[in-house]
Amino acid sequence: MENLYETLPSIPVHVDFEKADLSTLGEAVKLKNPTDQVELDAAVKKFAKTPAEAIRLAGVNTLRVMLKYTKATTGETKHYVVDPYSYRVKRPKTQADRITWYMFGYDHTEQQIKSFIVRNIREARVLPEKFTPKWQVEFWAK
């Protein structure tokens, strides 16, 4: 398994959940049969109230997600099919700046690892498609 962090930009790993906007993530569970649509739909309904929770549920179960994402640079909204790997936080340079959360995932359209600013993810739909991790998946179940 290739080391994901050799391909990612340098972002601090330490996360202060008390001051970051992902601190309120709900519970995520490991599903018995994640590709079963009925089981997946029930889990999404119960455990994925926000896009961030849906992404974590997908990551815990190595399932793909379809994102509706607004690019920060252009304002353009696009759809991506992504294998989710982790959340990372970028610390502010000054006290006036806010913490920025990123989701790192493998984008199947561009066939590369990409970072997505979490606050710009408009929708996240968990797909009943398993993926085989190329790197360590860093989502956890409570």
mmCIF file with all atom_site columns, C-alpha atoms in Angstrom:
data_model
loop_
_atom_site.group_PDB
_atom_site.id
_atom_site.type_symbol
_atom_site.label_atom_id
_atom_site.label_alt_id
_atom_site.label_comp_id
_atom_site.label_asym_id
_atom_site.label_entity_id
_atom_site.label_seq_id
_atom_site.pdbx_PDB_ins_code
_atom_site.Cartn_x
_atom_site.Cartn_y
_atom_site.Cartn_z
_atom_site.occupancy
_atom_site.B_iso_or_equiv
_atom_site.pdbx_formal_charge
_atom_site.auth_seq_id
_atom_site.auth_comp_id
_atom_site.auth_asym_id
_atom_site.auth_atom_id
_atom_site.pdbx_PDB_model_num
ATOM 1   C CA . MET A 1 1   ? 0.000   0.000  0.000   1.00 0.00 ? 1   MET A CA 1
ATOM 2   C CA . GLU A 1 2   ? 1.492   3.327  -1.102  1.00 0.00 ? 2   GLU A CA 1
ATOM 3   C CA . ASN A 1 3   ? 1.845   6.093  1.506   1.00 0.00 ? 3   ASN A CA 1
ATOM 4   C CA . LEU A 1 4   ? -0.904  8.654  0.837   1.00 0.00 ? 4   LEU A CA 1
ATOM 5   C CA . TYR A 1 5   ? 0.989   11.454 2.585   1.00 0.00 ? 5   TYR A CA 1
ATOM 6   C CA . GLU A 1 6   ? 3.798   11.368 0.078   1.00 0.00 ? 6   GLU A CA 1
ATOM 7   C CA . THR A 1 7   ? 1.288   12.650 -2.493  1.00 0.00 ? 7   THR A CA 1
ATOM 8   C CA . LEU A 1 8   ? -0.577  15.187 -0.305  1.00 0.00 ? 8   LEU A CA 1
ATOM 9   C CA . PRO A 1 9   ? 0.347   18.776 0.449   1.00 0.00 ? 9   PRO A CA 1
ATOM 10  C CA . SER A 1 10  ? 1.751   19.348 3.919   1.00 0.00 ? 10  SER A CA 1
ATOM 11  C CA . ILE A 1 11  ? -1.167  19.928 6.275   1.00 0.00 ? 11  ILE A CA 1
ATOM 12  C CA . PRO A 1 12  ? -0.915  19.622 10.063  1.00 0.00 ? 12  PRO A CA 1
ATOM 13  C CA . VAL A 1 13  ? -2.299  16.339 11.364  1.00 0.00 ? 13  VAL A CA 1
ATOM 14  C CA . HIS A 1 14  ? -3.200  17.524 14.883  1.00 0.00 ? 14  HIS A CA 1
ATOM 15  C CA . VAL A 1 15  ? -6.895  18.332 15.078  1.00 0.00 ? 15  VAL A CA 1
ATOM 16  C CA . ASP A 1 16  ? -8.466  20.528 17.754  1.00 0.00 ? 16  ASP A CA 1
ATOM 17  C CA . PHE A 1 17  ? -12.047 19.239 17.541  1.00 0.00 ? 17  PHE A CA 1
ATOM 18  C CA . GLU A 1 18  ? -13.296 21.763 20.107  1.00 0.00 ? 18  GLU A CA 1
ATOM 19  C CA . LYS A 1 19  ? -12.564 24.701 17.806  1.00 0.00 ? 19  LYS A CA 1
ATOM 20  C CA . ALA A 1 20  ? -13.189 23.110 14.410  1.00 0.00 ? 20  ALA A CA 1
ATOM 21  C CA . ASP A 1 21  ? -16.450 22.770 12.505  1.00 0.00 ? 21  ASP A CA 1
ATOM 22  C CA . LEU A 1 22  ? -16.303 18.939 12.303  1.00 0.00 ? 22  LEU A CA 1
ATOM 23  C CA . SER A 1 23  ? -16.404 18.604 16.091  1.00 0.00 ? 23  SER A CA 1
ATOM 24  C CA . THR A 1 24  ? -20.100 17.785 16.065  1.00 0.00 ? 24  THR A CA 1
ATOM 25  C CA . LEU A 1 25  ? -19.944 14.807 13.722  1.00 0.00 ? 25  LEU A CA 1
ATOM 26  C CA . GLY A 1 26  ? -22.456 12.187 14.742  1.00 0.00 ? 26  GLY A CA 1
ATOM 27  C CA . GLU A 1 27  ? -21.928 8.477  15.046  1.00 0.00 ? 27  GLU A CA 1
ATOM 28  C CA . ALA A 1 28  ? -20.623 6.399  12.141  1.00 0.00 ? 28  ALA A CA 1
ATOM 29  C CA . VAL A 1 29  ? -20.952 2.634  12.015  1.00 0.00 ? 29  VAL A CA 1
ATOM 30  C CA . LYS A 1 30  ? -19.317 -0.251 10.224  1.00 0.00 ? 30  LYS A CA 1
ATOM 31  C CA . LEU A 1 31  ? -22.098 -1.921 8.201   1.00 0.00 ? 31  LEU A CA 1
ATOM 32  C CA . LYS A 1 32  ? -22.436 -5.702 7.911   1.00 0.00 ? 32  LYS A CA 1
ATOM 33  C CA . ASN A 1 33  ? -23.217 -5.529 4.203   1.00 0.00 ? 33  ASN A CA 1
ATOM 34  C CA . PRO A 1 34  ? -22.511 -1.975 2.960   1.00 0.00 ? 34  PRO A CA 1
ATOM 35  C CA . THR A 1 35  ? -23.437 -2.718 -0.662  1.00 0.00 ? 35  THR A CA 1
ATOM 36  C CA . ASP A 1 36  ? -26.964 -3.782 0.357   1.00 0.00 ? 36  ASP A CA 1
ATOM 37  C CA . GLN A 1 37  ? -29.098 -0.803 -0.669  1.00 0.00 ? 37  GLN A CA 1
ATOM 38  C CA . VAL A 1 38  ? -31.692 -1.280 2.103   1.00 0.00 ? 38  VAL A CA 1
ATOM 39  C CA . GLU A 1 39  ? -29.046 -1.458 4.856   1.00 0.00 ? 39  GLU A CA 1
ATOM 40  C CA . LEU A 1 40  ? -27.156 1.479  3.332   1.00 0.00 ? 40  LEU A CA 1
ATOM 41  C CA . ASP A 1 41  ? -30.276 3.652  3.040   1.00 0.00 ? 41  ASP A CA 1
ATOM 42  C CA . ALA A 1 42  ? -31.183 2.940  6.691   1.00 0.00 ? 42  ALA A CA 1
ATOM 43  C CA . ALA A 1 43  ? -27.645 3.816  7.851   1.00 0.00 ? 43  ALA A CA 1
ATOM 44  C CA . VAL A 1 44  ? -27.564 7.036  5.813   1.00 0.00 ? 44  VAL A CA 1
ATOM 45  C CA . LYS A 1 45  ? -30.938 8.076  7.216   1.00 0.00 ? 45  LYS A CA 1
ATOM 46  C CA . LYS A 1 46  ? -29.840 7.389  10.792  1.00 0.00 ? 46  LYS A CA 1
ATOM 47  C CA . PHE A 1 47  ? -26.164 8.402  10.806  1.00 0.00 ? 47  PHE A CA 1
ATOM 48  C CA . ALA A 1 48  ? -25.610 10.857 7.925   1.00 0.00 ? 48  ALA A CA 1
ATOM 49  C CA . LYS A 1 49  ? -27.497 14.060 8.642   1.00 0.00 ? 49  LYS A CA 1
ATOM 50  C CA . THR A 1 50  ? -24.823 16.244 7.006   1.00 0.00 ? 50  THR A CA 1
ATOM 51  C CA . PRO A 1 51  ? -22.502 15.824 4.002   1.00 0.00 ? 51  PRO A CA 1
ATOM 52  C CA . ALA A 1 52  ? -19.534 15.470 6.399   1.00 0.00 ? 52  ALA A CA 1
ATOM 53  C CA . GLU A 1 53  ? -21.261 12.596 8.209   1.00 0.00 ? 53  GLU A CA 1
ATOM 54  C CA . ALA A 1 54  ? -22.176 10.914 4.910   1.00 0.00 ? 54  ALA A CA 1
ATOM 55  C CA . ILE A 1 55  ? -18.543 11.101 3.788   1.00 0.00 ? 55  ILE A CA 1
ATOM 56  C CA . ARG A 1 56  ? -17.319 9.616  7.059   1.00 0.00 ? 56  ARG A CA 1
ATOM 57  C CA . LEU A 1 57  ? -19.912 6.805  6.878   1.00 0.00 ? 57  LEU A CA 1
ATOM 58  C CA . ALA A 1 58  ? -18.686 6.058  3.355   1.00 0.00 ? 58  ALA A CA 1
ATOM 59  C CA . GLY A 1 59  ? -15.034 6.146  4.418   1.00 0.00 ? 59  GLY A CA 1
ATOM 60  C CA . VAL A 1 60  ? -15.580 3.827  7.390   1.00 0.00 ? 60  VAL A CA 1
ATOM 61  C CA . ASN A 1 61  ? -17.215 1.331  5.026   1.00 0.00 ? 61  ASN A CA 1
ATOM 62  C CA . THR A 1 62  ? -14.882 1.953  2.034   1.00 0.00 ? 62  THR A CA 1
ATOM 63  C CA . LEU A 1 63  ? -17.770 3.104  -0.137  1.00 0.00 ? 63  LEU A CA 1
ATOM 64  C CA . ARG A 1 64  ? -17.637 5.727  -2.873  1.00 0.00 ? 64  ARG A CA 1
ATOM 65  C CA . VAL A 1 65  ? -19.450 9.036  -2.574  1.00 0.00 ? 65  VAL A CA 1
ATOM 66  C CA . MET A 1 66  ? -20.863 11.401 -5.149  1.00 0.00 ? 66  MET A CA 1
ATOM 67  C CA . LEU A 1 67  ? -20.142 15.000 -4.191  1.00 0.00 ? 67  LEU A CA 1
ATOM 68  C CA . LYS A 1 68  ? -21.815 18.177 -5.338  1.00 0.00 ? 68  LYS A CA 1
ATOM 69  C CA . TYR A 1 69  ? -19.012 20.667 -4.784  1.00 0.00 ? 69  TYR A CA 1
ATOM 70  C CA . THR A 1 70  ? -18.561 24.384 -5.383  1.00 0.00 ? 70  THR A CA 1
ATOM 71  C CA . LYS A 1 71  ? -14.984 25.234 -6.349  1.00 0.00 ? 71  LYS A CA 1
ATOM 72  C CA . ALA A 1 72  ? -13.466 27.985 -4.212  1.00 0.00 ? 72  ALA A CA 1
ATOM 73  C CA . THR A 1 73  ? -11.448 29.404 -7.107  1.00 0.00 ? 73  THR A CA 1
ATOM 74  C CA . THR A 1 74  ? -14.178 29.742 -9.744  1.00 0.00 ? 74  THR A CA 1
ATOM 75  C CA . GLY A 1 75  ? -17.510 29.381 -7.925  1.00 0.00 ? 75  GLY A CA 1
ATOM 76  C CA . GLU A 1 76  ? -18.393 26.609 -10.393 1.00 0.00 ? 76  GLU A CA 1
ATOM 77  C CA . THR A 1 77  ? -20.449 23.705 -8.997  1.00 0.00 ? 77  THR A CA 1
ATOM 78  C CA . LYS A 1 78  ? -19.476 20.227 -10.180 1.00 0.00 ? 78  LYS A CA 1
ATOM 79  C CA . HIS A 1 79  ? -20.179 16.589 -9.350  1.00 0.00 ? 79  HIS A CA 1
ATOM 80  C CA . TYR A 1 80  ? -17.378 14.202 -8.392  1.00 0.00 ? 80  TYR A CA 1
ATOM 81  C CA . VAL A 1 81  ? -17.290 10.463 -7.681  1.00 0.00 ? 81  VAL A CA 1
ATOM 82  C CA . VAL A 1 82  ? -14.715 10.052 -4.933  1.00 0.00 ? 82  VAL A CA 1
ATOM 83  C CA . ASP A 1 83  ? -13.162 7.376  -2.721  1.00 0.00 ? 83  ASP A CA 1
ATOM 84  C CA . PRO A 1 84  ? -12.929 9.210  0.643   1.00 0.00 ? 84  PRO A CA 1
ATOM 85  C CA . TYR A 1 85  ? -9.687  8.819  2.624   1.00 0.00 ? 85  TYR A CA 1
ATOM 86  C CA . SER A 1 86  ? -9.473  11.424 5.373   1.00 0.00 ? 86  SER A CA 1
ATOM 87  C CA . TYR A 1 87  ? -10.283 14.809 6.827   1.00 0.00 ? 87  TYR A CA 1
ATOM 88  C CA . ARG A 1 88  ? -7.425  17.221 7.492   1.00 0.00 ? 88  ARG A CA 1
ATOM 89  C CA . VAL A 1 89  ? -7.405  20.683 9.003   1.00 0.00 ? 89  VAL A CA 1
ATOM 90  C CA . LYS A 1 90  ? -5.392  23.695 7.897   1.00 0.00 ? 90  LYS A CA 1
ATOM 91  C CA . ARG A 1 91  ? -4.499  25.978 10.740  1.00 0.00 ? 91  ARG A CA 1
ATOM 92  C CA . PRO A 1 92  ? -5.109  29.699 10.279  1.00 0.00 ? 92  PRO A CA 1
ATOM 93  C CA . LYS A 1 93  ? -2.071  31.914 9.703   1.00 0.00 ? 93  LYS A CA 1
ATOM 94  C CA . THR A 1 94  ? -3.516  34.664 11.886  1.00 0.00 ? 94  THR A CA 1
ATOM 95  C CA . GLN A 1 95  ? -6.114  34.805 14.662  1.00 0.00 ? 95  GLN A CA 1
ATOM 96  C CA . ALA A 1 96  ? -8.531  36.510 12.234  1.00 0.00 ? 96  ALA A CA 1
ATOM 97  C CA . ASP A 1 97  ? -8.443  33.554 9.819   1.00 0.00 ? 97  ASP A CA 1
ATOM 98  C CA . ARG A 1 98  ? -10.696 30.571 10.401  1.00 0.00 ? 98  ARG A CA 1
ATOM 99  C CA . ILE A 1 99  ? -9.802  26.912 10.489  1.00 0.00 ? 99  ILE A CA 1
ATOM 100 C CA . THR A 1 100 ? -10.330 25.205 7.133   1.00 0.00 ? 100 THR A CA 1
ATOM 101 C CA . TRP A 1 101 ? -11.259 21.524 6.942   1.00 0.00 ? 101 TRP A CA 1
ATOM 102 C CA . TYR A 1 102 ? -10.389 19.459 3.871   1.00 0.00 ? 102 TYR A CA 1
ATOM 103 C CA . MET A 1 103 ? -11.581 16.062 2.743   1.00 0.00 ? 103 MET A CA 1
ATOM 104 C CA . PHE A 1 104 ? -9.016  14.114 0.755   1.00 0.00 ? 104 PHE A CA 1
ATOM 105 C CA . GLY A 1 105 ? -10.242 11.544 -1.717  1.00 0.00 ? 105 GLY A CA 1
ATOM 106 C CA . TYR A 1 106 ? -9.445  9.835  -4.977  1.00 0.00 ? 106 TYR A CA 1
ATOM 107 C CA . ASP A 1 107 ? -11.378 11.521 -7.809  1.00 0.00 ? 107 ASP A CA 1
ATOM 108 C CA . HIS A 1 108 ? -12.358 8.967  -10.464 1.00 0.00 ? 108 HIS A CA 1
ATOM 109 C CA . THR A 1 109 ? -12.896 11.539 -13.198 1.00 0.00 ? 109 THR A CA 1
ATOM 110 C CA . GLU A 1 110 ? -9.415  13.044 -12.995 1.00 0.00 ? 110 GLU A CA 1
ATOM 111 C CA . GLN A 1 111 ? -7.871  9.830  -11.620 1.00 0.00 ? 111 GLN A CA 1
ATOM 112 C CA . GLN A 1 112 ? -5.942  11.560 -8.854  1.00 0.00 ? 112 GLN A CA 1
ATOM 113 C CA . ILE A 1 113 ? -6.069  12.462 -5.165  1.00 0.00 ? 113 ILE A CA 1
ATOM 114 C CA . LYS A 1 114 ? -7.870  15.766 -4.612  1.00 0.00 ? 114 LYS A CA 1
ATOM 115 C CA . SER A 1 115 ? -8.646  17.958 -1.662  1.00 0.00 ? 115 SER A CA 1
ATOM 116 C CA . PHE A 1 116 ? -12.133 19.346 -1.150  1.00 0.00 ? 116 PHE A CA 1
ATOM 117 C CA . ILE A 1 117 ? -12.906 22.200 1.254   1.00 0.00 ? 117 ILE A CA 1
ATOM 118 C CA . VAL A 1 118 ? -15.574 20.689 3.504   1.00 0.00 ? 118 VAL A CA 1
ATOM 119 C CA . ARG A 1 119 ? -17.669 23.864 3.763   1.00 0.00 ? 119 ARG A CA 1
ATOM 120 C CA . ASN A 1 120 ? -17.927 23.911 -0.079  1.00 0.00 ? 120 ASN A CA 1
ATOM 121 C CA . ILE A 1 121 ? -19.423 20.407 -0.281  1.00 0.00 ? 121 ILE A CA 1
ATOM 122 C CA . ARG A 1 122 ? -23.102 21.013 -1.015  1.00 0.00 ? 122 ARG A CA 1
ATOM 123 C CA . GLU A 1 123 ? -24.236 17.376 -1.088  1.00 0.00 ? 123 GLU A CA 1
ATOM 124 C CA . ALA A 1 124 ? -22.684 13.982 -0.480  1.00 0.00 ? 124 ALA A CA 1
ATOM 125 C CA . ARG A 1 125 ? -24.464 10.820 -1.551  1.00 0.00 ? 125 ARG A CA 1
ATOM 126 C CA . VAL A 1 126 ? -23.083 7.482  -0.349  1.00 0.00 ? 126 VAL A CA 1
ATOM 127 C CA . LEU A 1 127 ? -22.957 5.031  -3.246  1.00 0.00 ? 127 LEU A CA 1
ATOM 128 C CA . PRO A 1 128 ? -23.334 1.254  -2.760  1.00 0.00 ? 128 PRO A CA 1
ATOM 129 C CA . GLU A 1 129 ? -19.975 0.708  -4.499  1.00 0.00 ? 129 GLU A CA 1
ATOM 130 C CA . LYS A 1 130 ? -17.017 -0.613 -2.490  1.00 0.00 ? 130 LYS A CA 1
ATOM 131 C CA . PHE A 1 131 ? -13.507 0.561  -3.283  1.00 0.00 ? 131 PHE A CA 1
ATOM 132 C CA . THR A 1 132 ? -10.189 -1.096 -2.582  1.00 0.00 ? 132 THR A CA 1
ATOM 133 C CA . PRO A 1 133 ? -8.036  1.431  -0.705  1.00 0.00 ? 133 PRO A CA 1
ATOM 134 C CA . LYS A 1 134 ? -4.794  2.496  -2.364  1.00 0.00 ? 134 LYS A CA 1
ATOM 135 C CA . TRP A 1 135 ? -3.781  4.246  0.863   1.00 0.00 ? 135 TRP A CA 1
ATOM 136 C CA . GLN A 1 136 ? -4.790  4.069  4.507   1.00 0.00 ? 136 GLN A CA 1
ATOM 137 C CA . VAL A 1 137 ? -8.392  5.209  5.097   1.00 0.00 ? 137 VAL A CA 1
ATOM 138 C CA . GLU A 1 138 ? -8.451  7.415  8.185   1.00 0.00 ? 138 GLU A CA 1
ATOM 139 C CA . PHE A 1 139 ? -12.123 7.568  9.069   1.00 0.00 ? 139 PHE A CA 1
ATOM 140 C CA . TRP A 1 140 ? -13.246 5.848  12.241  1.00 0.00 ? 140 TRP A CA 1
ATOM 141 C CA . ALA A 1 141 ? -16.428 4.407  13.668  1.00 0.00 ? 141 ALA A CA 1
ATOM 142 C CA . LYS A 1 142 ? -17.523 5.210  17.207  1.00 0.00 ? 142 LYS A CA 1
#
